[in-house]
Amino acid sequence: MIFVTGGAGFIGANFVLEWLEQRDEPVLNLDKLTYAGNLHNLESLQGDARHIFVQGDIGDRALLERLLAEHRPRAIINFAAESHVDRTIHGPEDIIQTNVVGTFRLLEAVRQHWQRLAAQEQQAFRFLHVSTDEVYGTLAPDAPAFTETHNVEPNSPYSASKAASDHLVRAWHHTYGLPVLTTNCSNNYGPLHFPEKLIPLMIVNALAGKPLPIYGDGMQVRDWLYVRDHCRAIARVLDAGRLGEVYNIGGWNEKPNIDIAHTVCALLDELRPRADGQSYRQQITYVTDRPGHDRRYAIDAQKIERELGWKPAETFETGIRKTVQWYLDNPEWVAQVQSGSYRDWVAKQYGRVND
Ligand code: NAD
Ligand code: DAU
């Protein structure tokens, strides 16, 4: 089996769903269920013996040791993190605890487990760390996109914590020989995205008649990738990536934030027009910029394409249309997330979430 951390969050849940749609290999899923963890995301796996869910913290050494000994996974895929830049600006303590200390404890527990394996199992073992393009810092408008050898120059508490975890993973490979892989991906979007992030926030606020807040001048550029494309890239790196290597993953799809807002509004105008006949664009509001806001990210994804044959399957046009349609089709998911009732549902539905 594989051992996924943070598998009740946006990308982790999409990964678990994609994995079990494609393969029969079971998934052990450890998630702390912070505000970002939502077991509703995995509702379709209820009763599926291939999915074992455990509520817990990647920083809990005793729990990790027990799970590793009991389930003997052949690979770890570490998604667990505090992932929201704005939240981590307001309170950076949690990101240090989870993204840095948590990754360290996970690495240590996995290293001890791995060192005790038989030679053949040791060779086949993998630790895949899921990271972000934000570790590379910001790009000038005409600068080439980030390659894997770009300087690491994080500018926010979040990106600094992710860069720190990437460095730990690298060091555990060089010093202890742990068979690691690291992926640095650009901005994801798609179903199950928590509506604190730009795209889902635009969709749910537009439908609720609320303002669509655009930071600063809205000309910050991000490189958007459909979440299932990211999940397939991770699976590909796990299967065939070279040990100790970093793989950048991106959508070749740079867009300023204001264009994203316009695209979402245009799709909603088409699919769910406002009762007053006006465009959702009327709701766009420019607000104070994020402190230290990085101006541009862009990923050069040639290495993963050349070495592993991965390319995104979705274009932005197909991916964003699917995404907007998913939010229109799943108002109860949005309502539960907004009211916080998805957390009560966890207790009711999963009474015993701890292993
Ligand atoms: P998310 O915030 O939606 O989900 C994070 C999950 O981790 C949640 O289910 C949460 O409960 C869990 N978690 C948090 N702290 C934990 C802990 N201490 N122990 C166990 N579980 C814990 O995040 P996401 O957007 O799905 O991102 C997943 C990973 O991908 C993160 O490592 C993030 O840095 C990285 N990433 C995200 C993006 C993006 O665009 N969202 C892009 C590139 C990389
Ligand atoms: O680049 C990868 C990163 O993408 C991941 O590592 C992070 O986990 C993920 O959260 C995301 O970070 P961003 O800060 O780029 O995503 P967010 O959706 O918060 O913001 C996207 C852009 O939109 C950014 O330039 C800030 C802007 N923005 C965001 C929000 C929430 C707005 O203009 N208004 C908003 O209300």
GROMACS .gro file of C-alpha atoms and ligand atoms in nm:
model
  435
    1MET     CA    1   0.000   0.000   0.000
    2ILE     CA    2   0.089   0.367  -0.021
    3PHE     CA    3   0.076   0.607   0.273
    4VAL     CA    4  -0.065   0.951   0.196
    5THR     CA    5  -0.056   1.241   0.443
    6GLY     CA    6  -0.303   1.530   0.414
    7GLY     CA    7  -0.532   1.319   0.198
    8ALA     CA    8  -0.852   1.491   0.313
    9GLY     CA    9  -0.743   1.829   0.175
   10PHE     CA   10  -0.789   1.966  -0.175
   11ILE     CA   11  -0.503   1.803  -0.367
   12GLY     CA   12  -0.460   1.504  -0.134
   13ALA     CA   13  -0.827   1.404  -0.169
   14ASN     CA   14  -0.816   1.443  -0.546
   15PHE     CA   15  -0.502   1.230  -0.544
   16VAL     CA   16  -0.660   0.951  -0.335
   17LEU     CA   17  -0.970   0.950  -0.557
   18GLU     CA   18  -0.764   0.948  -0.878
   19TRP     CA   19  -0.534   0.675  -0.743
   20LEU     CA   20  -0.820   0.442  -0.648
   21GLU     CA   21  -0.996   0.509  -0.980
   22GLN     CA   22  -0.681   0.393  -1.162
   23ARG     CA   23  -0.533   0.125  -0.933
   24ASP     CA   24  -0.625  -0.130  -0.673
   25GLU     CA   25  -0.331  -0.064  -0.442
   26PRO     CA   26  -0.471   0.047  -0.103
   27VAL     CA   27  -0.413   0.390   0.049
   28LEU     CA   28  -0.344   0.464   0.415
   29ASN     CA   29  -0.454   0.824   0.463
   30LEU     CA   30  -0.330   1.020   0.767
   31ASP     CA   31  -0.486   1.363   0.809
   32LYS     CA   32  -0.516   1.589   1.112
   33LEU     CA   33  -0.847   1.729   0.981
   34THR     CA   34  -0.762   2.094   1.032
   35TYR     CA   35  -1.018   2.341   0.896
   36ALA     CA   36  -0.883   2.246   0.546
   37GLY     CA   37  -0.935   1.872   0.590
   38ASN     CA   38  -1.280   1.754   0.486
   39LEU     CA   39  -1.380   1.389   0.491
   40HIS     CA   40  -1.678   1.475   0.273
   41ASN     CA   41  -1.422   1.493  -0.006
   42LEU     CA   42  -1.378   1.116   0.029
   43GLU     CA   43  -1.742   1.027   0.082
   44SER     CA   44  -1.748   0.813  -0.233
   45LEU     CA   45  -1.490   0.581  -0.072
   46GLN     CA   46  -1.706   0.491   0.227
   47GLY     CA   47  -1.708   0.114   0.263
   48ASP     CA   48  -1.416   0.079   0.021
   49ALA     CA   49  -1.161  -0.143   0.197
   50ARG     CA   50  -0.882   0.002  -0.017
   51HIS     CA   51  -0.901   0.332   0.177
   52ILE     CA   52  -0.793   0.338   0.542
   53PHE     CA   53  -0.839   0.675   0.708
   54VAL     CA   54  -0.660   0.776   1.029
   55GLN     CA   55  -0.706   1.112   1.197
   56GLY     CA   56  -0.370   1.229   1.327
   57ASP     CA   57  -0.074   1.461   1.300
   58ILE     CA   58   0.239   1.410   1.089
   59GLY     CA   59   0.424   1.548   1.392
   60ASP     CA   60   0.310   1.257   1.614
   61ARG     CA   61   0.613   1.025   1.612
   62ALA     CA   62   0.451   0.747   1.814
   63LEU     CA   63   0.149   0.734   1.582
   64LEU     CA   64   0.372   0.737   1.273
   65GLU     CA   65   0.587   0.456   1.405
   66ARG     CA   66   0.281   0.247   1.483
   67LEU     CA   67   0.124   0.305   1.141
   68LEU     CA   68   0.445   0.229   0.954
   69ALA     CA   69   0.505  -0.093   1.149
   70GLU     CA   70   0.144  -0.207   1.117
   71HIS     CA   71   0.078  -0.124   0.750
   72ARG     CA   72   0.429  -0.144   0.599
   73PRO     CA   73   0.362   0.096   0.309
   74ARG     CA   74   0.596   0.087   0.011
   75ALA     CA   75   0.578   0.465  -0.034
   76ILE     CA   76   0.491   0.789   0.147
   77ILE     CA   77   0.338   1.085  -0.034
   78ASN     CA   78   0.349   1.393   0.187
   79PHE     CA   79   0.073   1.642   0.109
   80ALA     CA   80   0.006   1.750   0.471
   81ALA     CA   81   0.071   2.121   0.516
   82GLU     CA   82  -0.075   2.453   0.611
   83SER     CA   83  -0.124   2.576   0.255
   84HIS     CA   84  -0.294   2.916   0.260
   85VAL     CA   85  -0.057   3.210   0.222
   86ASP     CA   86  -0.296   3.469   0.372
   87ARG     CA   87  -0.371   3.262   0.684
   88THR     CA   88  -0.004   3.192   0.738
   89ILE     CA   89   0.073   3.566   0.720
   90HIS     CA   90  -0.175   3.628   1.003
   91GLY     CA   91  -0.044   3.342   1.219
   92PRO     CA   92   0.279   3.172   1.111
   93GLU     CA   93   0.307   2.935   1.412
   94ASP     CA   94   0.107   2.647   1.260
   95ILE     CA   95   0.307   2.642   0.938
   96ILE     CA   96   0.632   2.605   1.125
   97GLN     CA   97   0.484   2.325   1.335
   98THR     CA   98   0.335   2.133   1.043
   99ASN     CA   99   0.539   2.225   0.738
  100VAL     CA  100   0.880   2.223   0.907
  101VAL     CA  101   0.865   2.030   1.236
  102GLY     CA  102   0.598   1.792   1.105
  103THR     CA  103   0.799   1.711   0.791
  104PHE     CA  104   1.108   1.660   1.005
  105ARG     CA  105   0.926   1.415   1.236
  106LEU     CA  106   0.778   1.232   0.939
  107LEU     CA  107   1.121   1.204   0.778
  108GLU     CA  108   1.270   1.069   1.100
  109ALA     CA  109   0.995   0.811   1.154
  110VAL     CA  110   1.019   0.701   0.791
  111ARG     CA  111   1.399   0.686   0.802
  112GLN     CA  112   1.395   0.455   1.105
  113HIS     CA  113   1.134   0.235   0.943
  114TRP     CA  114   1.319   0.229   0.610
  115GLN     CA  115   1.652   0.142   0.772
  116ARG     CA  116   1.498  -0.171   0.921
  117LEU     CA  117   1.359  -0.299   0.589
  118ALA     CA  118   1.519  -0.583   0.395
  119ALA     CA  119   1.751  -0.467   0.115
  120GLN     CA  120   1.498  -0.533  -0.161
  121GLU     CA  121   1.221  -0.344   0.017
  122GLN     CA  122   1.461  -0.059   0.095
  123GLN     CA  123   1.544  -0.027  -0.272
  124ALA     CA  124   1.182  -0.015  -0.381
  125PHE     CA  125   1.078   0.233  -0.109
  126ARG     CA  126   0.993   0.597  -0.196
  127PHE     CA  127   0.929   0.918   0.001
  128LEU     CA  128   0.763   1.173  -0.227
  129HIS     CA  129   0.740   1.527  -0.092
  130VAL     CA  130   0.478   1.754  -0.250
  131SER     CA  131   0.598   2.113  -0.268
  132THR     CA  132   0.533   2.440  -0.443
  133ASP     CA  133   0.672   2.680  -0.703
  134GLU     CA  134   0.655   2.953  -0.436
  135VAL     CA  135   0.989   2.836  -0.293
  136TYR     CA  136   1.163   2.995  -0.593
  137GLY     CA  137   1.038   3.345  -0.507
  138THR     CA  138   0.908   3.595  -0.758
  139LEU     CA  139   0.984   3.647  -1.131
  140ALA     CA  140   1.028   3.968  -1.330
  141PRO     CA  141   0.771   3.999  -1.613
  142ASP     CA  142   1.010   3.885  -1.887
  143ALA     CA  143   1.226   3.641  -1.685
  144PRO     CA  144   1.235   3.275  -1.792
  145ALA     CA  145   1.010   3.036  -1.599
  146PHE     CA  146   1.142   2.849  -1.292
  147THR     CA  147   1.354   2.544  -1.371
  148GLU     CA  148   1.455   2.293  -1.102
  149THR     CA  149   1.792   2.468  -1.064
  150HIS     CA  150   1.646   2.814  -1.002
  151ASN     CA  151   1.762   2.977  -0.677
  152VAL     CA  152   1.540   2.908  -0.377
  153GLU     CA  153   1.431   3.257  -0.263
  154PRO     CA  154   1.108   3.227  -0.062
  155ASN     CA  155   0.934   3.554   0.032
  156SER     CA  156   0.642   3.455   0.255
  157PRO     CA  157   0.624   3.258   0.580
  158TYR     CA  158   0.443   2.985   0.384
  159SER     CA  159   0.700   2.960   0.105
  160ALA     CA  160   0.987   2.980   0.356
  161SER     CA  161   0.836   2.688   0.550
  162LYS     CA  162   0.792   2.484   0.231
  163ALA     CA  163   1.149   2.564   0.123
  164ALA     CA  164   1.272   2.452   0.467
  165SER     CA  165   1.086   2.122   0.429
  166ASP     CA  166   1.229   2.074   0.078
  167HIS     CA  167   1.579   2.124   0.219
  168LEU     CA  168   1.516   1.868   0.494
  169VAL     CA  169   1.397   1.614   0.238
  170ARG     CA  170   1.705   1.676   0.024
  171ALA     CA  171   1.935   1.641   0.326
  172TRP     CA  172   1.772   1.314   0.439
  173HIS     CA  173   1.857   1.175   0.095
  174HIS     CA  174   2.216   1.297   0.086
  175THR     CA  175   2.297   1.216   0.447
  176TYR     CA  176   2.097   0.900   0.517
  177GLY     CA  177   2.028   0.772   0.166
  178LEU     CA  178   1.650   0.792   0.211
  179PRO     CA  179   1.500   0.739  -0.137
  180VAL     CA  180   1.323   1.072  -0.185
  181LEU     CA  181   1.154   1.256  -0.470
  182THR     CA  182   1.037   1.620  -0.457
  183THR     CA  183   0.778   1.789  -0.677
  184ASN     CA  184   0.734   2.167  -0.699
  185CYS     CA  185   0.401   2.255  -0.855
  186SER     CA  186   0.226   2.573  -0.962
  187ASN     CA  187  -0.125   2.688  -0.858
  188ASN     CA  188  -0.384   2.412  -0.870
  189TYR     CA  189  -0.758   2.457  -0.929
  190GLY     CA  190  -1.050   2.218  -0.963
  191PRO     CA  191  -1.319   2.037  -0.760
  192LEU     CA  192  -1.292   2.025  -0.377
  193HIS     CA  193  -1.087   2.348  -0.361
  194PHE     CA  194  -1.149   2.524  -0.029
  195PRO     CA  195  -1.315   2.862  -0.098
  196GLU     CA  196  -1.045   3.067   0.068
  197LYS     CA  197  -0.830   3.042  -0.246
  198LEU     CA  198  -0.877   3.268  -0.549
  199ILE     CA  199  -1.074   3.056  -0.797
  200PRO     CA  200  -1.326   2.890  -0.564
  201LEU     CA  201  -1.367   3.217  -0.372
  202MET     CA  202  -1.457   3.398  -0.696
  203ILE     CA  203  -1.714   3.130  -0.782
  204VAL     CA  204  -1.887   3.106  -0.444
  205ASN     CA  205  -1.885   3.481  -0.378
  206ALA     CA  206  -2.022   3.556  -0.724
  207LEU     CA  207  -2.312   3.314  -0.672
  208ALA     CA  208  -2.380   3.457  -0.325
  209GLY     CA  209  -2.394   3.814  -0.463
  210LYS     CA  210  -2.085   3.910  -0.263
  211PRO     CA  211  -1.784   4.121  -0.374
  212LEU     CA  212  -1.504   3.948  -0.567
  213PRO     CA  213  -1.191   4.078  -0.390
  214ILE     CA  214  -0.890   4.137  -0.615
  215TYR     CA  215  -0.566   4.220  -0.433
  216GLY     CA  216  -0.374   4.530  -0.547
  217ASP     CA  217  -0.391   4.592  -0.922
  218GLY     CA  218  -0.484   4.229  -1.004
  219MET     CA  219  -0.187   4.196  -1.240
  220GLN     CA  220  -0.003   3.933  -1.034
  221VAL     CA  221   0.060   3.629  -1.251
  222ARG     CA  222   0.012   3.265  -1.150
  223ASP     CA  223   0.057   2.947  -1.359
  224TRP     CA  224  -0.263   2.743  -1.325
  225LEU     CA  225  -0.286   2.362  -1.343
  226TYR     CA  226  -0.598   2.145  -1.318
  227VAL     CA  227  -0.570   1.945  -0.994
  228ARG     CA  228  -0.612   1.598  -1.150
  229ASP     CA  229  -0.323   1.677  -1.387
  230HIS     CA  230  -0.110   1.746  -1.079
  231CYS     CA  231  -0.223   1.417  -0.925
  232ARG     CA  232  -0.130   1.223  -1.239
  233ALA     CA  233   0.210   1.395  -1.244
  234ILE     CA  234   0.275   1.290  -0.883
  235ALA     CA  235   0.182   0.929  -0.962
  236ARG     CA  236   0.418   0.939  -1.261
  237VAL     CA  237   0.706   1.075  -1.050
  238LEU     CA  238   0.638   0.808  -0.789
  239ASP     CA  239   0.649   0.536  -1.055
  240ALA     CA  240   0.947   0.651  -1.257
  241GLY     CA  241   1.119   0.957  -1.102
  242ARG     CA  242   1.493   0.941  -1.043
  243LEU     CA  243   1.586   0.925  -0.675
  244GLY     CA  244   1.689   1.251  -0.511
  245GLU     CA  245   1.557   1.454  -0.806
  246VAL     CA  246   1.325   1.754  -0.808
  247TYR     CA  247   1.050   1.774  -1.071
  248ASN     CA  248   0.872   2.101  -1.149
  249ILE     CA  249   0.506   2.060  -1.243
  250GLY     CA  250   0.303   2.332  -1.415
  251GLY     CA  251   0.031   2.403  -1.664
  252TRP     CA  252   0.214   2.628  -1.913
  253ASN     CA  253  -0.071   2.859  -1.835
  254GLU     CA  254   0.027   3.198  -1.694
  255LYS     CA  255  -0.257   3.438  -1.625
  256PRO     CA  256  -0.298   3.762  -1.429
  257ASN     CA  257  -0.548   3.734  -1.144
  258ILE     CA  258  -0.787   3.983  -1.300
  259ASP     CA  259  -0.812   3.764  -1.612
  260ILE     CA  260  -0.900   3.469  -1.389
  261ALA     CA  261  -1.180   3.673  -1.230
  262HIS     CA  262  -1.308   3.777  -1.574
  263THR     CA  263  -1.304   3.417  -1.699
  264VAL     CA  264  -1.498   3.292  -1.396
  265CYS     CA  265  -1.752   3.574  -1.439
  266ALA     CA  266  -1.796   3.500  -1.810
  267LEU     CA  267  -1.858   3.129  -1.742
  268LEU     CA  268  -2.111   3.209  -1.469
  269ASP     CA  269  -2.280   3.464  -1.697
  270GLU     CA  270  -2.324   3.180  -1.945
  271LEU     CA  271  -2.408   2.893  -1.709
  272ARG     CA  272  -2.601   3.068  -1.428
  273PRO     CA  273  -2.687   3.426  -1.541
  274ARG     CA  274  -2.768   3.680  -1.273
  275ALA     CA  275  -3.139   3.746  -1.225
  276ASP     CA  276  -3.091   4.118  -1.303
  277GLY     CA  277  -2.924   4.041  -1.638
  278GLN     CA  278  -2.602   4.216  -1.531
  279SER     CA  279  -2.260   4.049  -1.553
  280TYR     CA  280  -2.095   3.903  -1.242
  281ARG     CA  281  -1.805   4.136  -1.334
  282GLN     CA  282  -2.002   4.410  -1.153
  283GLN     CA  283  -1.906   4.238  -0.827
  284ILE     CA  284  -1.527   4.268  -0.881
  285THR     CA  285  -1.375   4.492  -0.612
  286TYR     CA  286  -1.011   4.594  -0.581
  287VAL     CA  287  -0.887   4.558  -0.221
  288THR     CA  288  -0.563   4.617  -0.029
  289ASP     CA  289  -0.279   4.401  -0.156
  290ARG     CA  290  -0.136   4.097   0.028
  291PRO     CA  291   0.183   4.197   0.218
  292GLY     CA  292   0.495   4.083   0.032
  293HIS     CA  293   0.280   3.963  -0.258
  294ASP     CA  294   0.492   3.780  -0.517
  295ARG     CA  295   0.434   3.934  -0.859
  296ARG     CA  296   0.478   3.638  -1.089
  297TYR     CA  297   0.528   3.260  -1.078
  298ALA     CA  298   0.581   3.043  -1.385
  299ILE     CA  299   0.695   2.682  -1.412
  300ASP     CA  300   0.920   2.538  -1.678
  301ALA     CA  301   0.786   2.180  -1.689
  302GLN     CA  302   1.020   2.048  -1.958
  303LYS     CA  303   1.210   1.810  -1.729
  304ILE     CA  304   0.907   1.603  -1.625
  305GLU     CA  305   0.787   1.596  -1.986
  306ARG     CA  306   1.126   1.494  -2.125
  307GLU     CA  307   1.215   1.235  -1.858
  308LEU     CA  308   0.876   1.098  -1.760
  309GLY     CA  309   0.652   1.183  -2.052
  310TRP     CA  310   0.402   1.380  -1.840
  311LYS     CA  311   0.201   1.665  -1.990
  312PRO     CA  312  -0.121   1.823  -1.863
  313ALA     CA  313  -0.432   1.669  -2.018
  314GLU     CA  314  -0.654   1.973  -1.954
  315THR     CA  315  -0.622   2.315  -2.110
  316PHE     CA  316  -0.723   2.608  -1.892
  317GLU     CA  317  -1.042   2.644  -2.097
  318THR     CA  318  -1.153   2.284  -2.037
  319GLY     CA  319  -1.035   2.276  -1.674
  320ILE     CA  320  -1.196   2.600  -1.563
  321ARG     CA  321  -1.527   2.511  -1.728
  322LYS     CA  322  -1.531   2.174  -1.546
  323THR     CA  323  -1.444   2.350  -1.222
  324VAL     CA  324  -1.718   2.615  -1.242
  325GLN     CA  325  -1.969   2.344  -1.339
  326TRP     CA  326  -1.859   2.132  -1.039
  327TYR     CA  327  -1.930   2.418  -0.796
  328LEU     CA  328  -2.270   2.475  -0.961
  329ASP     CA  329  -2.348   2.104  -0.928
  330ASN     CA  330  -2.234   2.076  -0.564
  331PRO     CA  331  -2.402   2.355  -0.364
  332GLU     CA  332  -2.432   2.128  -0.058
  333TRP     CA  333  -2.051   2.081  -0.046
  334VAL     CA  334  -2.009   2.460  -0.057
  335ALA     CA  335  -2.279   2.515   0.208
  336GLN     CA  336  -2.122   2.262   0.444
  337VAL     CA  337  -1.778   2.415   0.405
  338GLN     CA  338  -1.911   2.766   0.458
  339SER     CA  339  -2.117   2.678   0.764
  340GLY     CA  340  -1.845   2.456   0.910
  341SER     CA  341  -2.096   2.172   0.939
  342TYR     CA  342  -1.866   1.938   0.746
  343ARG     CA  343  -1.672   1.913   1.071
  344ASP     CA  344  -1.979   1.792   1.265
  345TRP     CA  345  -2.041   1.548   0.983
  346VAL     CA  346  -1.702   1.393   1.044
  347ALA     CA  347  -1.794   1.305   1.402
  348LYS     CA  348  -2.139   1.179   1.305
  349GLN     CA  349  -2.038   0.979   1.003
  350TYR     CA  350  -1.701   0.848   1.113
  351GLY     CA  351  -1.765   0.823   1.492
  352ARG     CA  352  -1.433   0.643   1.524
  353VAL     CA  353  -1.192   0.819   1.290
  354ASN     CA  354  -0.883   0.722   1.481
  355ASP     CA  355  -0.733   0.391   1.379
  356NAD     P1  356  -0.506   2.193   0.183
  356NAD     O1  357  -0.485   2.304   0.280
  356NAD     O2  358  -0.631   2.189   0.103
  356NAD     O3  359  -0.495   2.051   0.257
  356NAD     C1  360  -0.397   2.024   0.353
  356NAD     C2  361  -0.439   1.896   0.426
  356NAD     O4  362  -0.336   1.865   0.521
  356NAD     C3  363  -0.569   1.912   0.505
  356NAD     O5  364  -0.651   1.799   0.484
  356NAD     C4  365  -0.524   1.920   0.650
  356NAD     O6  366  -0.619   1.870   0.742
  356NAD     C5  367  -0.398   1.835   0.647
  356NAD     N1  368  -0.302   1.869   0.754
  356NAD     C6  369  -0.263   1.993   0.792
  356NAD     N2  370  -0.175   1.983   0.894
  356NAD     C7  371  -0.158   1.850   0.918
  356NAD     C8  372  -0.077   1.778   1.009
  356NAD     N3  373   0.001   1.840   1.097
  356NAD     N4  374  -0.082   1.643   1.005
  356NAD     C9  375  -0.164   1.579   0.917
  356NAD     N5  376  -0.242   1.643   0.830
  356NAD    C10  377  -0.239   1.777   0.830
  356NAD     O7  378  -0.379   2.195   0.089
  356NAD     P2  379  -0.364   2.157  -0.065
  356NAD     O8  380  -0.395   2.277  -0.147
  356NAD     O9  381  -0.436   2.031  -0.090
  356NAD    O10  382  -0.207   2.133  -0.072
  356NAD    C11  383  -0.151   2.003  -0.049
  356NAD    C12  384   0.000   2.011  -0.061
  356NAD    O11  385   0.034   2.056  -0.192
  356NAD    C13  386   0.066   2.109   0.036
  356NAD    O12  387   0.185   2.052   0.079
  356NAD    C14  388   0.091   2.234  -0.049
  356NAD    O13  389   0.202   2.304  -0.001
  356NAD    C15  390   0.119   2.171  -0.184
  356NAD     N6  391   0.086   2.255  -0.302
  356NAD    C16  392  -0.037   2.313  -0.314
  356NAD    C17  393  -0.068   2.385  -0.430
  356NAD    C18  394  -0.204   2.449  -0.450
  356NAD    O14  395  -0.221   2.521  -0.549
  356NAD     N7  396  -0.302   2.425  -0.364
  356NAD    C19  397   0.028   2.397  -0.531
  356NAD    C20  398   0.154   2.337  -0.514
  356NAD    C21  399   0.181   2.265  -0.399
  357DAU     O1  400   0.185   2.854  -0.641
  357DAU     C1  401   0.143   2.744  -0.566
  357DAU     C2  402   0.066   2.792  -0.445
  357DAU     O2  403  -0.061   2.834  -0.492
  357DAU     C3  404   0.050   2.685  -0.337
  357DAU     O3  405   0.176   2.652  -0.287
  357DAU     C4  406  -0.039   2.736  -0.224
  357DAU     O4  407  -0.061   2.633  -0.129
  357DAU     C5  408  -0.172   2.779  -0.284
  357DAU     O5  409  -0.255   2.832  -0.183
  357DAU     C6  410  -0.150   2.882  -0.393
  357DAU     O6  411  -0.097   3.005  -0.337
  357DAU     P1  412  -0.144   3.147  -0.390
  357DAU     O7  413  -0.118   3.249  -0.286
  357DAU     O8  414  -0.092   3.174  -0.527
  357DAU     O9  415  -0.304   3.116  -0.405
  357DAU     P2  416  -0.432   3.202  -0.370
  357DAU    O10  417  -0.548   3.134  -0.431
  357DAU    O11  418  -0.439   3.239  -0.225
  357DAU    O12  419  -0.406   3.336  -0.452
  357DAU     C7  420  -0.386   3.333  -0.594
  357DAU     C8  421  -0.359   3.475  -0.640
  357DAU    O13  422  -0.481   3.551  -0.624
  357DAU     C9  423  -0.255   3.548  -0.556
  357DAU    O14  424  -0.182   3.634  -0.642
  357DAU    C10  425  -0.338   3.629  -0.456
  357DAU    C11  426  -0.463   3.661  -0.535
  357DAU     N1  427  -0.589   3.672  -0.456
  357DAU    C12  428  -0.619   3.571  -0.372
  357DAU    C13  429  -0.735   3.576  -0.298
  357DAU    C14  430  -0.769   3.466  -0.201
  357DAU    C15  431  -0.673   3.780  -0.476
  357DAU    O15  432  -0.645   3.871  -0.558
  357DAU     N2  433  -0.788   3.785  -0.404
  357DAU    C16  434  -0.822   3.688  -0.314
  357DAU    O16  435  -0.928   3.700  -0.248
   0.00000   0.00000   0.00000
